Amino acid sequence: MNIIFDQLNPHACKTYLFRMEGAKEAIIVDPLLDHLKSYDELLKKDNLHLTHILETHTHADHISGAAALKDITDAELIMHSSAPAKCPSTRVKHGDVLHINGIPIEIIETPGHTKDSVSYLIPGKILTGDALFLDDGGAGRDDLPGGDPGAHWESLQKFLHLPEDIIVYPAHDYRNREPSSLKRQKMTNPHLKPRTKSQFINYLTDLKLGPADWMKDVLKANYNCARDPQAAWIPVDSPACEIKGTMGKGVNDQLFSTIDPLTLKKRMDSNEKLVLLDVREPVELKTELKHIDGVENIPIVKLISNVDALDKHKQDDIVIICRSGGRASTAAQILKQVGFKNPIVLEGGMIAWRSIFGYK
């Protein structure tokens, strides 16, 4: 069986397009919303008819393009039976075998990273989603909503019983690793190291994972089948879904200080040299929570492109403020990464500030 198989994206998030040789009916796996135009152009250029969209799981690091691609192609969207999204056309479960455009596709339930994770086994290949990455990448993190290290261990046992010559194609790769055989993965991937279930849970618990508040917003957008690329803020930094045990220091690994509202107020009243930076959208500074007098406002979505405006404060204490602390934490990590000496997050954000000092 000769299958034409392509990876479409040039970066960490992987999208696969495959079809029978000589056929015009195609299947896409894990499309990204911000690549929607390029997918559409490719299909038209090659005169392909997209019949099916497969999602390996509900994504936490990017807005899925599945719902929007379904809208413009009328393709059938397939997800696991427990997927929270309302937009799938067909829901599948473990052991189902789909015959699509002459290609057999076996469904393997592989929860752990999410409850709705599935892997797709096609002749010679397995598309593992975030259940298994390549080599030292391990697999997707299990500390997001629905994550379960114990379930992930059980999923890995299913991989161990598959033919060793199949090639592993994950949903992400952050370090230009090349797809390789399951046999190689058994030798190089730390997730496939022989461990008992309790040992595997301890192994994941001991890994230091970075903050994931923004990823919860992405999950919600994908639960709602978002068609808007701005439905959730996503940092430019990268290895969001991958476990952190073997990675170099990136934005998500940067440490920062925090300050409670009472301590901040005392320091402000003592006229200490502090820079107050509010990273909410400008309209939020005018809503009920308002803002602290004297803040500079750079929305988190514009922080990277406007970081030069803060250069004069590189050695100063910068107190970063948002609604509840999530965006401020990401902003602090970004500033730390680019060399700011002491970004400090206001614990609990403006919600905590107003709960103590009211709305005067």
PDB file of N, CA, C and O in Angstrom, residues 20-88:
ATOM      1  N   MET A  20      -3.819   8.098  -0.542  1.00  0.00           N
ATOM      2  CA  MET A  20      -3.311   7.016  -1.390  1.00  0.00           C
ATOM      3  C   MET A  20      -2.631   7.610  -2.626  1.00  0.00           C
ATOM      4  O   MET A  20      -3.078   8.630  -3.164  1.00  0.00           O
ATOM      5  N   GLU A  21      -1.557   6.975  -3.049  1.00  0.00           N
ATOM      6  CA  GLU A  21      -0.875   7.442  -4.257  1.00  0.00           C
ATOM      7  C   GLU A  21      -1.844   7.423  -5.430  1.00  0.00           C
ATOM      8  O   GLU A  21      -2.562   6.446  -5.654  1.00  0.00           O
ATOM      9  N   GLY A  22      -1.879   8.532  -6.153  1.00  0.00           N
ATOM     10  CA  GLY A  22      -2.747   8.644  -7.312  1.00  0.00           C
ATOM     11  C   GLY A  22      -4.149   9.122  -6.994  1.00  0.00           C
ATOM     12  O   GLY A  22      -4.915   9.454  -7.906  1.00  0.00           O
ATOM     13  N   ALA A  23      -4.502   9.174  -5.697  1.00  0.00           N
ATOM     14  CA  ALA A  23      -5.852   9.595  -5.304  1.00  0.00           C
ATOM     15  C   ALA A  23      -5.874  11.095  -5.012  1.00  0.00           C
ATOM     16  O   ALA A  23      -4.858  11.699  -4.685  1.00  0.00           O
ATOM     17  N   LYS A  24      -7.039  11.686  -5.134  1.00  0.00           N
ATOM     18  CA  LYS A  24      -7.211  13.104  -4.843  1.00  0.00           C
ATOM     19  C   LYS A  24      -7.913  13.343  -3.508  1.00  0.00           C
ATOM     20  O   LYS A  24      -8.021  14.472  -3.060  1.00  0.00           O
ATOM     21  N   GLU A  25      -8.404  12.276  -2.879  1.00  0.00           N
ATOM     22  CA  GLU A  25      -9.078  12.403  -1.587  1.00  0.00           C
ATOM     23  C   GLU A  25      -8.021  12.357  -0.480  1.00  0.00           C
ATOM     24  O   GLU A  25      -7.252  11.389  -0.389  1.00  0.00           O
ATOM     25  N   ALA A  26      -7.994  13.390   0.378  1.00  0.00           N
ATOM     26  CA  ALA A  26      -6.923  13.513   1.364  1.00  0.00           C
ATOM     27  C   ALA A  26      -7.469  13.614   2.789  1.00  0.00           C
ATOM     28  O   ALA A  26      -8.637  13.967   3.008  1.00  0.00           O
ATOM     29  N   ILE A  27      -6.590  13.310   3.738  1.00  0.00           N
ATOM     30  CA  ILE A  27      -6.898  13.353   5.171  1.00  0.00           C
ATOM     31  C   ILE A  27      -5.858  14.252   5.831  1.00  0.00           C
ATOM     32  O   ILE A  27      -4.662  14.156   5.527  1.00  0.00           O
ATOM     33  N   ILE A  28      -6.290  15.124   6.740  1.00  0.00           N
ATOM     34  CA  ILE A  28      -5.357  15.995   7.461  1.00  0.00           C
ATOM     35  C   ILE A  28      -5.466  15.708   8.955  1.00  0.00           C
ATOM     36  O   ILE A  28      -6.543  15.371   9.458  1.00  0.00           O
ATOM     37  N   VAL A  29      -4.333  15.834   9.649  1.00  0.00           N
ATOM     38  CA  VAL A  29      -4.280  15.553  11.081  1.00  0.00           C
ATOM     39  C   VAL A  29      -3.733  16.773  11.821  1.00  0.00           C
ATOM     40  O   VAL A  29      -2.673  17.300  11.469  1.00  0.00           O
ATOM     41  N   ASP A  30      -4.471  17.226  12.827  1.00  0.00           N
ATOM     42  CA  ASP A  30      -4.054  18.314  13.728  1.00  0.00           C
ATOM     43  C   ASP A  30      -3.713  19.614  13.003  1.00  0.00           C
ATOM     44  O   ASP A  30      -2.604  20.164  13.139  1.00  0.00           O
ATOM     45  N   PRO A  31      -4.641  20.177  12.218  1.00  0.00           N
ATOM     46  CA  PRO A  31      -4.374  21.456  11.563  1.00  0.00           C
ATOM     47  C   PRO A  31      -4.375  22.620  12.561  1.00  0.00           C
ATOM     48  O   PRO A  31      -5.042  22.567  13.592  1.00  0.00           O
ATOM     49  N   LEU A  32      -3.635  23.682  12.229  1.00  0.00           N
ATOM     50  CA  LEU A  32      -3.558  24.892  13.051  1.00  0.00           C
ATOM     51  C   LEU A  32      -4.397  25.990  12.412  1.00  0.00           C
ATOM     52  O   LEU A  32      -4.375  26.154  11.191  1.00  0.00           O
ATOM     53  N   LEU A  33      -5.076  26.761  13.240  1.00  0.00           N
ATOM     54  CA  LEU A  33      -5.940  27.808  12.702  1.00  0.00           C
ATOM     55  C   LEU A  33      -5.145  28.872  11.956  1.00  0.00           C
ATOM     56  O   LEU A  33      -5.581  29.366  10.914  1.00  0.00           O
ATOM     57  N   ASP A  34      -3.958  29.230  12.458  1.00  0.00           N
ATOM     58  CA  ASP A  34      -3.215  30.298  11.784  1.00  0.00           C
ATOM     59  C   ASP A  34      -2.534  29.837  10.494  1.00  0.00           C
ATOM     60  O   ASP A  34      -1.867  30.626   9.822  1.00  0.00           O
ATOM     61  N   HIS A  35      -2.711  28.574  10.139  1.00  0.00           N
ATOM     62  CA  HIS A  35      -2.208  28.080   8.852  1.00  0.00           C
ATOM     63  C   HIS A  35      -3.357  27.737   7.897  1.00  0.00           C
ATOM     64  O   HIS A  35      -3.123  27.105   6.860  1.00  0.00           O
ATOM     65  N   LEU A  36      -4.543  28.145   8.244  1.00  0.00           N
ATOM     66  CA  LEU A  36      -5.724  27.772   7.465  1.00  0.00           C
ATOM     67  C   LEU A  36      -5.585  28.160   5.995  1.00  0.00           C
ATOM     68  O   LEU A  36      -5.874  27.364   5.094  1.00  0.00           O
ATOM     69  N   LYS A  37      -5.117  29.358   5.732  1.00  0.00           N
ATOM     70  CA  LYS A  37      -4.991  29.835   4.356  1.00  0.00           C
ATOM     71  C   LYS A  37      -4.020  28.965   3.564  1.00  0.00           C
ATOM     72  O   LYS A  37      -4.291  28.609   2.403  1.00  0.00           O
ATOM     73  N   SER A  38      -2.886  28.601   4.186  1.00  0.00           N
ATOM     74  CA  SER A  38      -1.898  27.803   3.456  1.00  0.00           C
ATOM     75  C   SER A  38      -2.427  26.400   3.157  1.00  0.00           C
ATOM     76  O   SER A  38      -2.137  25.835   2.095  1.00  0.00           O
ATOM     77  N   TYR A  39      -3.219  25.820   4.075  1.00  0.00           N
ATOM     78  CA  TYR A  39      -3.811  24.506   3.806  1.00  0.00           C
ATOM     79  C   TYR A  39      -4.762  24.601   2.618  1.00  0.00           C
ATOM     80  O   TYR A  39      -4.752  23.755   1.720  1.00  0.00           O
ATOM     81  N   ASP A  40      -5.594  25.629   2.639  1.00  0.00           N
ATOM     82  CA  ASP A  40      -6.576  25.800   1.563  1.00  0.00           C
ATOM     83  C   ASP A  40      -5.877  25.980   0.220  1.00  0.00           C
ATOM     84  O   ASP A  40      -6.272  25.388  -0.798  1.00  0.00           O
ATOM     85  N   GLU A  41      -4.804  26.782   0.213  1.00  0.00           N
ATOM     86  CA  GLU A  41      -4.065  27.010  -1.026  1.00  0.00           C
ATOM     87  C   GLU A  41      -3.408  25.721  -1.523  1.00  0.00           C
ATOM     88  O   GLU A  41      -3.387  25.443  -2.724  1.00  0.00           O
ATOM     89  N   LEU A  42      -2.867  24.919  -0.602  1.00  0.00           N
ATOM     90  CA  LEU A  42      -2.225  23.663  -0.990  1.00  0.00           C
ATOM     91  C   LEU A  42      -3.232  22.693  -1.609  1.00  0.00           C
ATOM     92  O   LEU A  42      -2.962  22.064  -2.636  1.00  0.00           O
ATOM     93  N   LEU A  43      -4.399  22.589  -0.975  1.00  0.00           N
ATOM     94  CA  LEU A  43      -5.420  21.680  -1.493  1.00  0.00           C
ATOM     95  C   LEU A  43      -5.841  22.088  -2.903  1.00  0.00           C
ATOM     96  O   LEU A  43      -5.989  21.241  -3.795  1.00  0.00           O
ATOM     97  N   LYS A  44      -5.999  23.398  -3.099  1.00  0.00           N
ATOM     98  CA  LYS A  44      -6.412  23.873  -4.421  1.00  0.00           C
ATOM     99  C   LYS A  44      -5.305  23.688  -5.449  1.00  0.00           C
ATOM    100  O   LYS A  44      -5.556  23.280  -6.585  1.00  0.00           O
ATOM    101  N   LYS A  45      -4.060  23.956  -5.047  1.00  0.00           N
ATOM    102  CA  LYS A  45      -2.928  23.832  -5.979  1.00  0.00           C
ATOM    103  C   LYS A  45      -2.768  22.393  -6.464  1.00  0.00           C
ATOM    104  O   LYS A  45      -2.510  22.142  -7.651  1.00  0.00           O
ATOM    105  N   ASP A  46      -2.915  21.441  -5.552  1.00  0.00           N
ATOM    106  CA  ASP A  46      -2.746  20.028  -5.907  1.00  0.00           C
ATOM    107  C   ASP A  46      -4.058  19.351  -6.306  1.00  0.00           C
ATOM    108  O   ASP A  46      -4.095  18.135  -6.509  1.00  0.00           O
ATOM    109  N   ASN A  47      -5.120  20.175  -6.382  1.00  0.00           N
ATOM    110  CA  ASN A  47      -6.433  19.655  -6.784  1.00  0.00           C
ATOM    111  C   ASN A  47      -6.875  18.487  -5.898  1.00  0.00           C
ATOM    112  O   ASN A  47      -7.347  17.455  -6.377  1.00  0.00           O
ATOM    113  N   LEU A  48      -6.705  18.689  -4.563  1.00  0.00           N
ATOM    114  CA  LEU A  48      -7.071  17.649  -3.611  1.00  0.00           C
ATOM    115  C   LEU A  48      -8.421  17.961  -2.968  1.00  0.00           C
ATOM    116  O   LEU A  48      -8.769  19.128  -2.768  1.00  0.00           O
ATOM    117  N   HIS A  49      -9.122  16.914  -2.629  1.00  0.00           N
ATOM    118  CA  HIS A  49     -10.409  17.049  -1.933  1.00  0.00           C
ATOM    119  C   HIS A  49     -10.231  16.538  -0.506  1.00  0.00           C
ATOM    120  O   HIS A  49      -9.976  15.345  -0.297  1.00  0.00           O
ATOM    121  N   LEU A  50     -10.312  17.440   0.457  1.00  0.00           N
ATOM    122  CA  LEU A  50     -10.144  17.037   1.856  1.00  0.00           C
ATOM    123  C   LEU A  50     -11.435  16.384   2.339  1.00  0.00           C
ATOM    124  O   LEU A  50     -12.482  17.015   2.403  1.00  0.00           O
ATOM    125  N   THR A  51     -11.337  15.114   2.690  1.00  0.00           N
ATOM    126  CA  THR A  51     -12.537  14.385   3.106  1.00  0.00           C
ATOM    127  C   THR A  51     -12.654  14.251   4.621  1.00  0.00           C
ATOM    128  O   THR A  51     -13.757  14.187   5.148  1.00  0.00           O
ATOM    129  N   HIS A  52     -11.492  14.216   5.330  1.00  0.00           N
ATOM    130  CA  HIS A  52     -11.520  13.983   6.771  1.00  0.00           C
ATOM    131  C   HIS A  52     -10.453  14.796   7.496  1.00  0.00           C
ATOM    132  O   HIS A  52      -9.344  14.976   6.976  1.00  0.00           O
ATOM    133  N   ILE A  53     -10.812  15.259   8.671  1.00  0.00           N
ATOM    134  CA  ILE A  53      -9.902  15.960   9.578  1.00  0.00           C
ATOM    135  C   ILE A  53      -9.813  15.129  10.856  1.00  0.00           C
ATOM    136  O   ILE A  53     -10.838  14.848  11.490  1.00  0.00           O
ATOM    137  N   LEU A  54      -8.610  14.722  11.225  1.00  0.00           N
ATOM    138  CA  LEU A  54      -8.416  13.936  12.438  1.00  0.00           C
ATOM    139  C   LEU A  54      -7.716  14.803  13.487  1.00  0.00           C
ATOM    140  O   LEU A  54      -6.699  15.438  13.191  1.00  0.00           O
ATOM    141  N   GLU A  55      -8.247  14.801  14.693  1.00  0.00           N
ATOM    142  CA  GLU A  55      -7.597  15.485  15.808  1.00  0.00           C
ATOM    143  C   GLU A  55      -7.101  14.421  16.786  1.00  0.00           C
ATOM    144  O   GLU A  55      -7.856  13.513  17.169  1.00  0.00           O
ATOM    145  N   THR A  56      -5.841  14.539  17.212  1.00  0.00           N
ATOM    146  CA  THR A  56      -5.314  13.566  18.168  1.00  0.00           C
ATOM    147  C   THR A  56      -5.778  13.848  19.598  1.00  0.00           C
ATOM    148  O   THR A  56      -5.818  12.940  20.424  1.00  0.00           O
ATOM    149  N   HIS A  57      -6.136  15.115  19.878  1.00  0.00           N
ATOM    150  CA  HIS A  57      -6.587  15.487  21.223  1.00  0.00           C
ATOM    151  C   HIS A  57      -6.983  16.953  21.213  1.00  0.00           C
ATOM    152  O   HIS A  57      -6.794  17.656  20.210  1.00  0.00           O
ATOM    153  N   THR A  58      -7.506  17.432  22.327  1.00  0.00           N
ATOM    154  CA  THR A  58      -7.777  18.865  22.478  1.00  0.00           C
ATOM    155  C   THR A  58      -6.467  19.556  22.805  1.00  0.00           C
ATOM    156  O   THR A  58      -5.852  19.290  23.839  1.00  0.00           O
ATOM    157  N   HIS A  59      -6.054  20.471  21.953  1.00  0.00           N
ATOM    158  CA  HIS A  59      -4.732  21.083  22.069  1.00  0.00           C
ATOM    159  C   HIS A  59      -4.717  22.207  23.111  1.00  0.00           C
ATOM    160  O   HIS A  59      -5.707  22.913  23.292  1.00  0.00           O
ATOM    161  N   ALA A  60      -3.543  22.377  23.740  1.00  0.00           N
ATOM    162  CA  ALA A  60      -3.407  23.387  24.784  1.00  0.00           C
ATOM    163  C   ALA A  60      -2.401  24.469  24.425  1.00  0.00           C
ATOM    164  O   ALA A  60      -2.272  25.450  25.156  1.00  0.00           O
ATOM    165  N   ASP A  61      -1.702  24.326  23.307  1.00  0.00           N
ATOM    166  CA  ASP A  61      -0.658  25.307  22.988  1.00  0.00           C
ATOM    167  C   ASP A  61      -0.940  26.083  21.708  1.00  0.00           C
ATOM    168  O   ASP A  61      -0.155  26.943  21.329  1.00  0.00           O
ATOM    169  N   HIS A  62      -2.030  25.773  21.020  1.00  0.00           N
ATOM    170  CA  HIS A  62      -2.395  26.527  19.830  1.00  0.00           C
ATOM    171  C   HIS A  62      -3.893  26.367  19.582  1.00  0.00           C
ATOM    172  O   HIS A  62      -4.513  25.429  20.070  1.00  0.00           O
ATOM    173  N   ILE A  63      -4.439  27.308  18.812  1.00  0.00           N
ATOM    174  CA  ILE A  63      -5.850  27.216  18.434  1.00  0.00           C
ATOM    175  C   ILE A  63      -5.964  26.244  17.268  1.00  0.00           C
ATOM    176  O   ILE A  63      -5.311  26.405  16.237  1.00  0.00           O
ATOM    177  N   SER A  64      -6.767  25.222  17.436  1.00  0.00           N
ATOM    178  CA  SER A  64      -6.949  24.232  16.380  1.00  0.00           C
ATOM    179  C   SER A  64      -7.637  24.847  15.170  1.00  0.00           C
ATOM    180  O   SER A  64      -8.536  25.675  15.292  1.00  0.00           O
ATOM    181  N   GLY A  65      -7.212  24.391  13.996  1.00  0.00           N
ATOM    182  CA  GLY A  65      -7.861  24.834  12.764  1.00  0.00           C
ATOM    183  C   GLY A  65      -8.937  23.879  12.289  1.00  0.00           C
ATOM    184  O   GLY A  65      -9.525  24.073  11.222  1.00  0.00           O
ATOM    185  N   ALA A  66      -9.234  22.840  13.095  1.00  0.00           N
ATOM    186  CA  ALA A  66     -10.142  21.794  12.636  1.00  0.00           C
ATOM    187  C   ALA A  66     -11.543  22.313  12.340  1.00  0.00           C
ATOM    188  O   ALA A  66     -12.123  22.005  11.296  1.00  0.00           O
ATOM    189  N   ALA A  67     -12.098  23.097  13.267  1.00  0.00           N
ATOM    190  CA  ALA A  67     -13.475  23.573  13.075  1.00  0.00           C
ATOM    191  C   ALA A  67     -13.584  24.483  11.857  1.00  0.00           C
ATOM    192  O   ALA A  67     -14.506  24.350  11.043  1.00  0.00           O
ATOM    193  N   ALA A  68     -12.634  25.410  11.713  1.00  0.00           N
ATOM    194  CA  ALA A  68     -12.677  26.338  10.580  1.00  0.00           C
ATOM    195  C   ALA A  68     -12.427  25.610   9.264  1.00  0.00           C
ATOM    196  O   ALA A  68     -13.049  25.923   8.233  1.00  0.00           O
ATOM    197  N   LEU A  69     -11.527  24.616   9.275  1.00  0.00           N
ATOM    198  CA  LEU A  69     -11.250  23.851   8.055  1.00  0.00           C
ATOM    199  C   LEU A  69     -12.460  23.007   7.666  1.00  0.00           C
ATOM    200  O   LEU A  69     -12.776  22.854   6.480  1.00  0.00           O
ATOM    201  N   LYS A  70     -13.153  22.504   8.652  1.00  0.00           N
ATOM    202  CA  LYS A  70     -14.399  21.771   8.388  1.00  0.00           C
ATOM    203  C   LYS A  70     -15.410  22.692   7.705  1.00  0.00           C
ATOM    204  O   LYS A  70     -16.113  22.290   6.771  1.00  0.00           O
ATOM    205  N   ASP A  71     -15.468  23.956   8.156  1.00  0.00           N
ATOM    206  CA  ASP A  71     -16.414  24.920   7.585  1.00  0.00           C
ATOM    207  C   ASP A  71     -16.163  25.148   6.095  1.00  0.00           C
ATOM    208  O   ASP A  71     -17.101  25.213   5.299  1.00  0.00           O
ATOM    209  N   ILE A  72     -14.877  25.279   5.734  1.00  0.00           N
ATOM    210  CA  ILE A  72     -14.594  25.672   4.337  1.00  0.00           C
ATOM    211  C   ILE A  72     -14.453  24.486   3.389  1.00  0.00           C
ATOM    212  O   ILE A  72     -14.502  24.666   2.175  1.00  0.00           O
ATOM    213  N   THR A  73     -14.283  23.265   3.937  1.00  0.00           N
ATOM    214  CA  THR A  73     -14.112  22.102   3.060  1.00  0.00           C
ATOM    215  C   THR A  73     -15.253  21.100   3.149  1.00  0.00           C
ATOM    216  O   THR A  73     -15.366  20.210   2.317  1.00  0.00           O
ATOM    217  N   ASP A  74     -16.057  21.235   4.204  1.00  0.00           N
ATOM    218  CA  ASP A  74     -17.130  20.276   4.471  1.00  0.00           C
ATOM    219  C   ASP A  74     -16.583  18.878   4.760  1.00  0.00           C
ATOM    220  O   ASP A  74     -17.282  17.872   4.582  1.00  0.00           O
ATOM    221  N   ALA A  75     -15.323  18.825   5.213  1.00  0.00           N
ATOM    222  CA  ALA A  75     -14.724  17.535   5.569  1.00  0.00           C
ATOM    223  C   ALA A  75     -15.309  17.044   6.891  1.00  0.00           C
ATOM    224  O   ALA A  75     -15.817  17.829   7.708  1.00  0.00           O
ATOM    225  N   GLU A  76     -15.213  15.761   7.127  1.00  0.00           N
ATOM    226  CA  GLU A  76     -15.708  15.157   8.359  1.00  0.00           C
ATOM    227  C   GLU A  76     -14.639  15.293   9.447  1.00  0.00           C
ATOM    228  O   GLU A  76     -13.483  14.934   9.233  1.00  0.00           O
ATOM    229  N   LEU A  77     -15.017  15.834  10.598  1.00  0.00           N
ATOM    230  CA  LEU A  77     -14.085  16.036  11.708  1.00  0.00           C
ATOM    231  C   LEU A  77     -14.225  14.895  12.715  1.00  0.00           C
ATOM    232  O   LEU A  77     -15.312  14.654  13.250  1.00  0.00           O
ATOM    233  N   ILE A  78     -13.101  14.234  12.986  1.00  0.00           N
ATOM    234  CA  ILE A  78     -13.101  13.050  13.851  1.00  0.00           C
ATOM    235  C   ILE A  78     -12.300  13.330  15.118  1.00  0.00           C
ATOM    236  O   ILE A  78     -11.153  13.788  15.053  1.00  0.00           O
ATOM    237  N   MET A  79     -12.911  13.046  16.279  1.00  0.00           N
ATOM    238  CA  MET A  79     -12.238  13.151  17.567  1.00  0.00           C
ATOM    239  C   MET A  79     -12.684  12.001  18.457  1.00  0.00           C
ATOM    240  O   MET A  79     -13.646  11.286  18.127  1.00  0.00           O
ATOM    241  N   HIS A  80     -12.014  11.864  19.591  1.00  0.00           N
ATOM    242  CA  HIS A  80     -12.372  10.823  20.543  1.00  0.00           C
ATOM    243  C   HIS A  80     -13.756  11.080  21.129  1.00  0.00           C
ATOM    244  O   HIS A  80     -14.226  12.219  21.196  1.00  0.00           O
ATOM    245  N   SER A  81     -14.389  10.023  21.581  1.00  0.00           N
ATOM    246  CA  SER A  81     -15.758  10.131  22.099  1.00  0.00           C
ATOM    247  C   SER A  81     -15.854  11.046  23.319  1.00  0.00           C
ATOM    248  O   SER A  81     -16.912  11.615  23.587  1.00  0.00           O
ATOM    249  N   SER A  82     -14.748  11.229  24.064  1.00  0.00           N
ATOM    250  CA  SER A  82     -14.798  12.073  25.260  1.00  0.00           C
ATOM    251  C   SER A  82     -14.340  13.507  25.008  1.00  0.00           C
ATOM    252  O   SER A  82     -14.249  14.302  25.945  1.00  0.00           O
ATOM    253  N   ALA A  83     -14.049  13.860  23.765  1.00  0.00           N
ATOM    254  CA  ALA A  83     -13.596  15.222  23.461  1.00  0.00           C
ATOM    255  C   ALA A  83     -14.668  16.238  23.856  1.00  0.00           C
ATOM    256  O   ALA A  83     -15.835  16.068  23.492  1.00  0.00           O
ATOM    257  N   PRO A  84     -14.302  17.292  24.601  1.00  0.00           N
ATOM    258  CA  PRO A  84     -15.296  18.268  25.062  1.00  0.00           C
ATOM    259  C   PRO A  84     -15.891  19.119  23.939  1.00  0.00           C
ATOM    260  O   PRO A  84     -16.993  19.657  24.089  1.00  0.00           O
ATOM    261  N   ALA A  85     -15.183  19.270  22.827  1.00  0.00           N
ATOM    262  CA  ALA A  85     -15.659  20.124  21.736  1.00  0.00           C
ATOM    263  C   ALA A  85     -16.958  19.588  21.145  1.00  0.00           C
ATOM    264  O   ALA A  85     -17.188  18.382  21.093  1.00  0.00           O
ATOM    265  N   LYS A  86     -17.797  20.520  20.681  1.00  0.00           N
ATOM    266  CA  LYS A  86     -19.102  20.158  20.116  1.00  0.00           C
ATOM    267  C   LYS A  86     -19.060  20.005  18.598  1.00  0.00           C
ATOM    268  O   LYS A  86     -20.046  19.610  17.987  1.00  0.00           O
ATOM    269  N   CYS A  87     -17.922  20.314  17.969  1.00  0.00           N
ATOM    270  CA  CYS A  87     -17.892  20.374  16.506  1.00  0.00           C
ATOM    271  C   CYS A  87     -17.544  19.076  15.780  1.00  0.00           C
ATOM    272  O   CYS A  87     -17.675  19.026  14.553  1.00  0.00           O
ATOM    273  N   PRO A  88     -17.054  18.006  16.435  1.00  0.00           N
ATOM    274  CA  PRO A  88     -16.754  16.785  15.668  1.00  0.00           C
ATOM    275  C   PRO A  88     -17.972  16.218  14.945  1.00  0.00           C
ATOM    276  O   PRO A  88     -19.089  16.253  15.466  1.00  0.00           O
TER     277      PRO A  88
END
